[in-house]
XYZ file of C-alpha atoms in Angstrom:
474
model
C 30.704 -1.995 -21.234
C 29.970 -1.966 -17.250
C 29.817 1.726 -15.911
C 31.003 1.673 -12.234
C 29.770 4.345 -10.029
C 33.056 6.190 -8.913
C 30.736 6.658 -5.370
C 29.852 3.246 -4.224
C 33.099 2.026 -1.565
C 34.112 -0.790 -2.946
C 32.410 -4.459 -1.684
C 36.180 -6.315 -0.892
C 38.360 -3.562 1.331
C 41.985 -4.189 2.360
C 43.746 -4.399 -1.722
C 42.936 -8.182 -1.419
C 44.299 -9.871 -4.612
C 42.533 -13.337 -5.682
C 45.926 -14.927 -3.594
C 44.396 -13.376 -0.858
C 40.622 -14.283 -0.758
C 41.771 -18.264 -1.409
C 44.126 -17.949 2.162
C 41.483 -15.599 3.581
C 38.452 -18.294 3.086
C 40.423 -21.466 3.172
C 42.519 -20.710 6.630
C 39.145 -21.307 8.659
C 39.057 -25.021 6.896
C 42.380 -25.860 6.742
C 43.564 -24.994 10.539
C 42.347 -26.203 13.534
C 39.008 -24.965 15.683
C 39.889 -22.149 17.312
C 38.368 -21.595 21.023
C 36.098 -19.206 20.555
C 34.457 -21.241 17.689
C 34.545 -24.915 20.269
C 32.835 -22.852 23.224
C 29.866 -21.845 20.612
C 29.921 -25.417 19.879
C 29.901 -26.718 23.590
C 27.087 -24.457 24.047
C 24.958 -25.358 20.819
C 25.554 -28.899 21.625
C 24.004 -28.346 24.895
C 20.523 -27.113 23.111
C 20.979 -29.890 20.964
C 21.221 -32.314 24.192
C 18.010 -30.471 25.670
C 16.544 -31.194 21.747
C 16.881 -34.800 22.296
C 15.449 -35.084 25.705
C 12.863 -33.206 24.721
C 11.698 -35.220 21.615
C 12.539 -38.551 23.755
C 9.163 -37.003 26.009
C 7.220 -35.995 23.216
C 7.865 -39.113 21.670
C 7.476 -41.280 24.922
C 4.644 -39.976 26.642
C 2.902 -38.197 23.907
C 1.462 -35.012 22.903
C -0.069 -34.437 26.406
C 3.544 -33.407 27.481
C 3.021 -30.376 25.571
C 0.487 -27.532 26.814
C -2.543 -27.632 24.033
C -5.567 -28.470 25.602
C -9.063 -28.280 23.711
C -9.382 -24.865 22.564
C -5.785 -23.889 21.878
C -4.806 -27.046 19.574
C -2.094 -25.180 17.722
C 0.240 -22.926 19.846
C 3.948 -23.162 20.538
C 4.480 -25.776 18.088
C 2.855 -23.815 14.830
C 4.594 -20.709 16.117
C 8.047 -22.654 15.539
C 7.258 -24.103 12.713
C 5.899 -20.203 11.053
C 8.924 -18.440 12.896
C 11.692 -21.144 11.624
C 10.834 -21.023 7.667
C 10.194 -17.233 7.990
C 13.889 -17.191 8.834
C 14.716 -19.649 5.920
C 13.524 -16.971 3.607
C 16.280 -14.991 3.769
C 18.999 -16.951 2.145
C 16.784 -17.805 -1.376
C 16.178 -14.244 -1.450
C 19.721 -13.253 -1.558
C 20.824 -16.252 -3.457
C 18.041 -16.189 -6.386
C 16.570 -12.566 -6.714
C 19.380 -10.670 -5.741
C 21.682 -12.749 -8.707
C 18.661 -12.205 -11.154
C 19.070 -8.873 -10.415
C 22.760 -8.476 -10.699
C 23.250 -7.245 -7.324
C 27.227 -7.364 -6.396
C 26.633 -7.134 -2.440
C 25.027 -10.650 -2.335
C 28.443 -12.460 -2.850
C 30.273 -12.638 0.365
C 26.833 -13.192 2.491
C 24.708 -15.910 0.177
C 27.110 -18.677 0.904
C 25.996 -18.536 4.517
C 22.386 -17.264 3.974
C 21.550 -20.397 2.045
C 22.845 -22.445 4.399
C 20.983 -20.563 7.093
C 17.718 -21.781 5.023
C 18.477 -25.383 4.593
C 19.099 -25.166 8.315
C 16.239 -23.583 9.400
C 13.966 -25.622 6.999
C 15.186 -29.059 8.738
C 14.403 -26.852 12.503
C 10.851 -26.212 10.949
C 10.375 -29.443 9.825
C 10.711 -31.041 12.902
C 7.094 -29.433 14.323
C 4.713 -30.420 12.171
C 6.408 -34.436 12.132
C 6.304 -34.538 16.111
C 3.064 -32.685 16.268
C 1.825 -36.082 14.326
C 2.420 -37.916 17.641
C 3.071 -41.087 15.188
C 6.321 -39.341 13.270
C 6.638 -43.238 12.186
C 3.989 -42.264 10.239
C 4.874 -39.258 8.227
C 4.807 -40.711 4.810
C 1.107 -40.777 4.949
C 0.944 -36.766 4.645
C 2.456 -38.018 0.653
C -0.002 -38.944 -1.934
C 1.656 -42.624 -2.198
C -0.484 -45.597 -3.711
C -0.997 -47.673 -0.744
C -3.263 -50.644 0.487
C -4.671 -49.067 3.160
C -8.494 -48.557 1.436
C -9.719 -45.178 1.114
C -6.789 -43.521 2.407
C -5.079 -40.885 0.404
C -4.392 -37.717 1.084
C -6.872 -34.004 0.877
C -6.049 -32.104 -1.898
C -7.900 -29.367 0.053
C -5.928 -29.132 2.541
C -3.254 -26.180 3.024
C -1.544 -28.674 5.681
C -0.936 -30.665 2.459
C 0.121 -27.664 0.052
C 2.674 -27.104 2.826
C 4.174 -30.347 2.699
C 4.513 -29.887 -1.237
C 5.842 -26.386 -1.120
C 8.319 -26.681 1.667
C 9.705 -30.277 0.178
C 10.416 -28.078 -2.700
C 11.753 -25.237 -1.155
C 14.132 -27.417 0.634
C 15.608 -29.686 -2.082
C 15.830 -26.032 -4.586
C 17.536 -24.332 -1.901
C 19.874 -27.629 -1.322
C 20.952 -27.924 -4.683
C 21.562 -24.390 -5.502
C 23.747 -24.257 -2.261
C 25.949 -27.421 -3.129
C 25.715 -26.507 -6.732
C 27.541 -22.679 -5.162
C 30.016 -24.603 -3.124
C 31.689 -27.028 -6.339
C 34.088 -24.769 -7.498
C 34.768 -23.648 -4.202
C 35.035 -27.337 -2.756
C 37.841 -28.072 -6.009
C 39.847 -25.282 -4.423
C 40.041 -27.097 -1.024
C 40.676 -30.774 -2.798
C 43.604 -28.895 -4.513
C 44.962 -27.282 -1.172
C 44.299 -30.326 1.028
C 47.664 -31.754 2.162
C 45.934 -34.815 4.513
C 44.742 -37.857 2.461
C 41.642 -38.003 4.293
C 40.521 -34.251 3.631
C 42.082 -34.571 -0.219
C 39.778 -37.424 -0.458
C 36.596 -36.007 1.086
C 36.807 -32.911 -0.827
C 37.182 -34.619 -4.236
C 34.278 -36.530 -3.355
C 32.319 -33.213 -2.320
C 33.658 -30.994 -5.809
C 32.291 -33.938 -8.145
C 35.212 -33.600 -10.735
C 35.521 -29.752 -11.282
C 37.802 -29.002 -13.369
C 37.158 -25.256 -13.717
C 37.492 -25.104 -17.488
C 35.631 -22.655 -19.234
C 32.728 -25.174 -20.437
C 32.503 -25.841 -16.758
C 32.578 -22.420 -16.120
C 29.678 -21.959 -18.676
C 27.398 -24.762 -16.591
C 27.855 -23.215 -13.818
C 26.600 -20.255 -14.582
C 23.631 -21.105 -16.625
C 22.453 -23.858 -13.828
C 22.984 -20.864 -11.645
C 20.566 -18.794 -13.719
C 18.296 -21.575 -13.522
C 18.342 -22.316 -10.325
C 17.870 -18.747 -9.502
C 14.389 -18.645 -12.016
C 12.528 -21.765 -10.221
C 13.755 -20.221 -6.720
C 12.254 -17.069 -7.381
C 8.601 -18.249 -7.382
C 9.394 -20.519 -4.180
C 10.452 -17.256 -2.017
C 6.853 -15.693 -2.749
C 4.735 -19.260 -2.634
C 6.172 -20.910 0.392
C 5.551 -17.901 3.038
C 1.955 -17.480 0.993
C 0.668 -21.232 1.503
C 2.415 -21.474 4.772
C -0.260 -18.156 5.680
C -3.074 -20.467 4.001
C -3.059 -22.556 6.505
C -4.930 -20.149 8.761
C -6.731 -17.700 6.187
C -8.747 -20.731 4.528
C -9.875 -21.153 7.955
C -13.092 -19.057 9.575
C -11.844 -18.527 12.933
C -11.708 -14.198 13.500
C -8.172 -13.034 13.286
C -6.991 -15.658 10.821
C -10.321 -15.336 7.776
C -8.744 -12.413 5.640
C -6.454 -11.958 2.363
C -4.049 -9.770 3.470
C -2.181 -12.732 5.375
C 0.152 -13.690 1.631
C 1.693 -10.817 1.603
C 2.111 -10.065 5.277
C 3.834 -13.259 6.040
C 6.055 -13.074 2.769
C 7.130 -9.454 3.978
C 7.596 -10.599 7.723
C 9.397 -13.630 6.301
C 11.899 -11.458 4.403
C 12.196 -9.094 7.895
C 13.127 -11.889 10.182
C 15.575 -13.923 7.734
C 17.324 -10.763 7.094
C 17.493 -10.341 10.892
C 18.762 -13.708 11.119
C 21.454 -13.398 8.657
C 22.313 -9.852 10.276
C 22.867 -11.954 13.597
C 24.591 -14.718 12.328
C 27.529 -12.944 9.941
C 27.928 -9.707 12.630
C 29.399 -13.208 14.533
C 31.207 -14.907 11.852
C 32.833 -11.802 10.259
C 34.634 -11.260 14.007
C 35.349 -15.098 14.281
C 36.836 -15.866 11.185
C 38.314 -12.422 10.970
C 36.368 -11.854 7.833
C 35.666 -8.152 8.081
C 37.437 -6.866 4.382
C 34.645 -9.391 3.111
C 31.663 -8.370 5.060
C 32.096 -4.563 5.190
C 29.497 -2.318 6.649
C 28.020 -1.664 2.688
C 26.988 -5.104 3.304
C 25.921 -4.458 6.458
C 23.769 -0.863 5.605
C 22.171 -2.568 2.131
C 20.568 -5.727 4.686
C 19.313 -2.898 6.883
C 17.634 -1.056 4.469
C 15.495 -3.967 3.193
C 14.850 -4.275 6.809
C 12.862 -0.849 6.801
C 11.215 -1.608 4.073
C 10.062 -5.073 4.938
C 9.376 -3.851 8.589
C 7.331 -0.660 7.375
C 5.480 -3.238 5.138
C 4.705 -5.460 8.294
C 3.668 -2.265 10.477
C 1.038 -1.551 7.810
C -0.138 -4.931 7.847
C -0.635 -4.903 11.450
C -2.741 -0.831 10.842
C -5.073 -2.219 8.073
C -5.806 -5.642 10.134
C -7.721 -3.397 12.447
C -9.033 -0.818 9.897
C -10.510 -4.019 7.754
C -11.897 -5.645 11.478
C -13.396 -2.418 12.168
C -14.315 -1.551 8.568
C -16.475 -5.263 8.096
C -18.640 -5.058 11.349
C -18.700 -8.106 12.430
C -18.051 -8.386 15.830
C -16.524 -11.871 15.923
C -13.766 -10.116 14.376
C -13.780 -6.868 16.038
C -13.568 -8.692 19.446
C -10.498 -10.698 18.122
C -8.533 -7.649 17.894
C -9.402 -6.424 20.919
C -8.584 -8.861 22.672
C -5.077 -9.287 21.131
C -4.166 -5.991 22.146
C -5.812 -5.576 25.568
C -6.642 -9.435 26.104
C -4.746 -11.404 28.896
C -1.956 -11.670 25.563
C -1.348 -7.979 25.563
C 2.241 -8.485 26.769
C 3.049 -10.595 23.711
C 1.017 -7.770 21.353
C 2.933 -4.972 22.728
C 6.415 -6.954 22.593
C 5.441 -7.815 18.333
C 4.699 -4.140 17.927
C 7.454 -2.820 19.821
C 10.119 -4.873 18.388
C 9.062 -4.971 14.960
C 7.700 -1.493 13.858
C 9.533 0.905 16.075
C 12.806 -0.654 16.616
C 13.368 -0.863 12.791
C 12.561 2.844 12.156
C 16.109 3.337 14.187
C 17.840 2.023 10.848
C 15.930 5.393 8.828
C 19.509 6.806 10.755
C 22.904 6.726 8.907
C 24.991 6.670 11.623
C 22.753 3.354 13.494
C 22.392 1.676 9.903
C 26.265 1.710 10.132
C 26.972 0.431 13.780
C 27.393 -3.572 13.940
C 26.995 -2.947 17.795
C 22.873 -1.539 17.070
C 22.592 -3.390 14.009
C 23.512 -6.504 15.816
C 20.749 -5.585 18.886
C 18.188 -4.588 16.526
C 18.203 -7.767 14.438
C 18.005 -9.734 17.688
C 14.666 -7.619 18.721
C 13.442 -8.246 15.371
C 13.511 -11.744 15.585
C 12.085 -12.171 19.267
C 9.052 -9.719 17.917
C 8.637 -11.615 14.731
C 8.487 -15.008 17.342
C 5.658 -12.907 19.275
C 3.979 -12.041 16.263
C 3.327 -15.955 15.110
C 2.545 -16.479 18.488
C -0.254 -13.572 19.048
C -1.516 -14.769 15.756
C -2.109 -18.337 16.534
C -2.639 -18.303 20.377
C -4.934 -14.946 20.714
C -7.332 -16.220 18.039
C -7.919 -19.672 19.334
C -8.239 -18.786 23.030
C -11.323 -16.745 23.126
C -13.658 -19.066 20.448
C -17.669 -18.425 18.999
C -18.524 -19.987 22.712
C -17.309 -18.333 26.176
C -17.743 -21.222 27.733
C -14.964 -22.941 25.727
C -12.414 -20.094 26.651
C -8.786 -21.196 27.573
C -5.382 -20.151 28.433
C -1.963 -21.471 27.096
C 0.933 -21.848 28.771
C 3.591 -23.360 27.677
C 5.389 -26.584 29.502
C 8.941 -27.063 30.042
C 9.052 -29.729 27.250
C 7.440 -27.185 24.982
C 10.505 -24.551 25.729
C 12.868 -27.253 25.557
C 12.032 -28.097 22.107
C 12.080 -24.969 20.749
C 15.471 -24.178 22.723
C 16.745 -27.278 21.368
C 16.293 -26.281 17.983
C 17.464 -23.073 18.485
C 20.791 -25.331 19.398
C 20.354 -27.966 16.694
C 20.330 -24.883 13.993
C 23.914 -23.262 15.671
C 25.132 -26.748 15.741
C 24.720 -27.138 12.285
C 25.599 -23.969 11.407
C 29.211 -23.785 13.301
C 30.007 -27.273 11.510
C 29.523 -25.583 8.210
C 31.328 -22.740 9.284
C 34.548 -25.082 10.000
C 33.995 -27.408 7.100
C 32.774 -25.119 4.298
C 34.217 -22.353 2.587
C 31.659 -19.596 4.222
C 31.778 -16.716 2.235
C 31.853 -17.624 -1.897
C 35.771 -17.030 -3.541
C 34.861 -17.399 -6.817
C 32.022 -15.325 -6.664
C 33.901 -12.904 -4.253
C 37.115 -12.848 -6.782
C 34.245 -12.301 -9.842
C 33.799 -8.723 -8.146
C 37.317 -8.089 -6.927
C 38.591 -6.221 -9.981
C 35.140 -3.843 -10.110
C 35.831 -3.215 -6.754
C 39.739 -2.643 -7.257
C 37.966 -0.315 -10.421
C 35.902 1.640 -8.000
C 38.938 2.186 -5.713
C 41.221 3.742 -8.605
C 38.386 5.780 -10.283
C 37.827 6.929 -6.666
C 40.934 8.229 -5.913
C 41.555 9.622 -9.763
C 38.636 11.954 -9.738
C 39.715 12.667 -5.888
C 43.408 14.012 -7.136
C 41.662 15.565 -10.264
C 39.229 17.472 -8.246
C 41.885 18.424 -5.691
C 44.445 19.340 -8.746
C 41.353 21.677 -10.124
C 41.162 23.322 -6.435
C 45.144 24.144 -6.850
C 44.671 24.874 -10.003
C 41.893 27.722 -9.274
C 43.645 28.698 -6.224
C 46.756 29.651 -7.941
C 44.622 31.378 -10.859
C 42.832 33.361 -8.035
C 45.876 34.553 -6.467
């Protein structure tokens, strides 16, 4: 027997009946692009235009249209590459650990959190292939049998831990999200009055039938799913921080990076799908679907995983302080009052003060600060990568070696353009997919139609009691 709490507000406002949700979700399929949503297209396509360009140059002329020179070898490209699957973590996280932990509010945002990740993941992806020079050449980073002599890959290497762990992430996170979207696909082929669309769809839903032995797959490949994600949210972020804390440069040698970047991971995805679903909820006219609980449950793991991240940043200096050696001490130093202390001060300002706004009821609640915050969150979690990467490579062991980085145009115009390939992307799914989950949505209608009744029972029983004692008193 399921005890409801008669407190909670229930997850699906507006008396929706299951009628409802299937016109609610379906309309933004079935009719035609609105303006509002071909004007955020016209405008993603033009980042994904600057995208292209920019790769054309990279591609062209070579790495020496980016700004890396000697000392600073990794910079704006790395920074990317961290800050893009750090935003991918989001959407496993709500998917897999929030279903293995039975947690109702995940329903009407996973849908578009996983496709967030699988988005971001291809963004992220891009980096490390272009930052080859010789993307042609990719397949090499595999250990393939080849006829090339003594070539084969280091087993070492972190570079080469990434390429397993963020293959798998990506092809997990794939198949749980089209695995999510059968049922909902079936719904579509059944609605579909165009031959093309009925077509498509029944291609896309694979046969569902939606009997209960299909029912019963579902669910168990769901469970499944959610079991070999789980590991993936907590590895991925953790090898991804390998790459720099197997290294012996100060600022990047310690242990506490795993769990600092899986925290910071969490923060920024959460950010991202705060950002993203504050937007689609007013688009798509969504809002009985993605209600402010929604809303107040992803800002609270915000606080926590931006407290988390603030004391990251307090014991990196204790421990720099704390170990004496001055290689290290320097390193911090110079991060905070270095020629970077702009981008220091931005990381700290965005993500451990700004967050401690959402300790408040009344700004946990508002989408107008929510949606602000999550945007500050996102540009400090960029800054943070950056201060990371750049501020411990630019001052080295020898001061005659010292460098600045600046970035070139074709280095902002690749990161802009994947800022616009990820939005273009993301709006097609929004017009072609079912974004929020029905059957997962119509799984917790009747709790929430539960919660509503019990509600208002113990409401007229408690005000009946007050009447009751009133009388008695008079």
């Amino acid at each position: 027997m399921q005890h409801v709490s008669p407190i909670r507000e229930p997850l699906v406002t507006g008396g929706k009946t299951y009628h409802d949700i299937t016109e609610d979700v379906c309309r933004q399929v079935e009719a035609k692009p609105n303006a509002r949503w071909a004007a955020a297209l016209a405008v993603a396509l033009v980042g994904l235009a600057i995208f292209i360009y920019s790769v054309y140059r990279t591609l062209w002329y070579g790495i020496g249209e980016w700004g890396l020179n000697k000392t600073v070898g990794w910079a704006w490209d790395i920074t990317n590459f961290v800050w893009w699957v750090g935003i991918g973590h989001a959407g496993t996280l709500i998917s897999a650990i929030l279903l293995l932990f039975r947690q109702k509010w995940r329903t009407s945002i996973n849908r578009a959190a996983e496709a967030m990740t699988i988005f971001a993941v291809i963004c992220a992806a891009m980096f490390p292939v272009l930052h080859m020079g010789r993307p042609w050449l990719a397949y090499w980073v595999l250990p393939l049998p080849n006829t090339f002599g003594s070539l084969w890959v280091n087993f070492n290497s972190p570079l080469l831990w990434d390429v397993f762990a963020i293959s798998t992430y990506f092809s997990v996170s794939l198949v749980f999200w089209y695995i999510g979207l059968i049922p909902d696909f079936a719904t579509i082929r059944d609605r579909a009055t165009g031959p093309i669309a009925r077509r498509a769809y029944a291609v896309l839903s694979m046969g569902w039938t939606g009997s209960a032995k299909a029912w019963s797959r579902y669910e168990t490949v769901s469970l499944i799913l959610a079991g070999l994600a789980t590991p993936l949210v907590l590895s991925v972020h953790t090898i991804v921080s390998m790459d720099f804390a197997t290294s012996v440069i100060p600022g990047w040698h310690t242990t506490i990076f795993p769990p600092y970047f899986v925290a910071g991971a969490i923060f920024s995805g959460f950010a991202m799908v705060l950002t993203l679903m504050i937007i689609t909820r007013k688009v798509f006219f969504l809002e009985d679907y993605i209600t402010l609980e929604h809303v107040e449950s992803m800002n609270k793991v915000i606080i926590l995983t931006g407290s988390i991240v603030g004391i990251a940043y307090t014991t990196e200096f204790f421990i720099a302080w704390y170990s004496g050696v001055e290689y290290e001490q320097y390193a911090f130093i110079n991060r905070a009052f270095g020629p970077y202390w702009w981008a220091y001060w931005s990381m700290m300002t965005c993500n451990v003060i700004t967050p401690q706004l959402f300790w408040f009821r009344k700004i946990r609640r508002s989408l107008t600060a929510t949606f602000i915050i999550s945007i500050f969150v996102n540009i400090g979690m960029w800054f943070e990568r950056f201060v990371i990467i750049v501020t411990s490579l630019h001052r080295d062991f020898l001061p005659s070696s010292w460098a600045m980085f600046s970035p070139t145009i074709i280095d902002i115009g690749v990161y802009v353009g994947t800022i616009g390939l990820f939005f273009t992307l993301f709006l097609l799914f929004c017009k072609f997919f079912p974004v929020v989950n029905m059957a997962e949505v119509k799984a917790i209608l009747k709790s929430s139609s539960e919660v509503k009744h019990h509600h208002n029972a113990t409401m007229h029983s408690t005000d009946k009691g007050l009447n009751t004692n009133r009388h008695h008193n008079e």
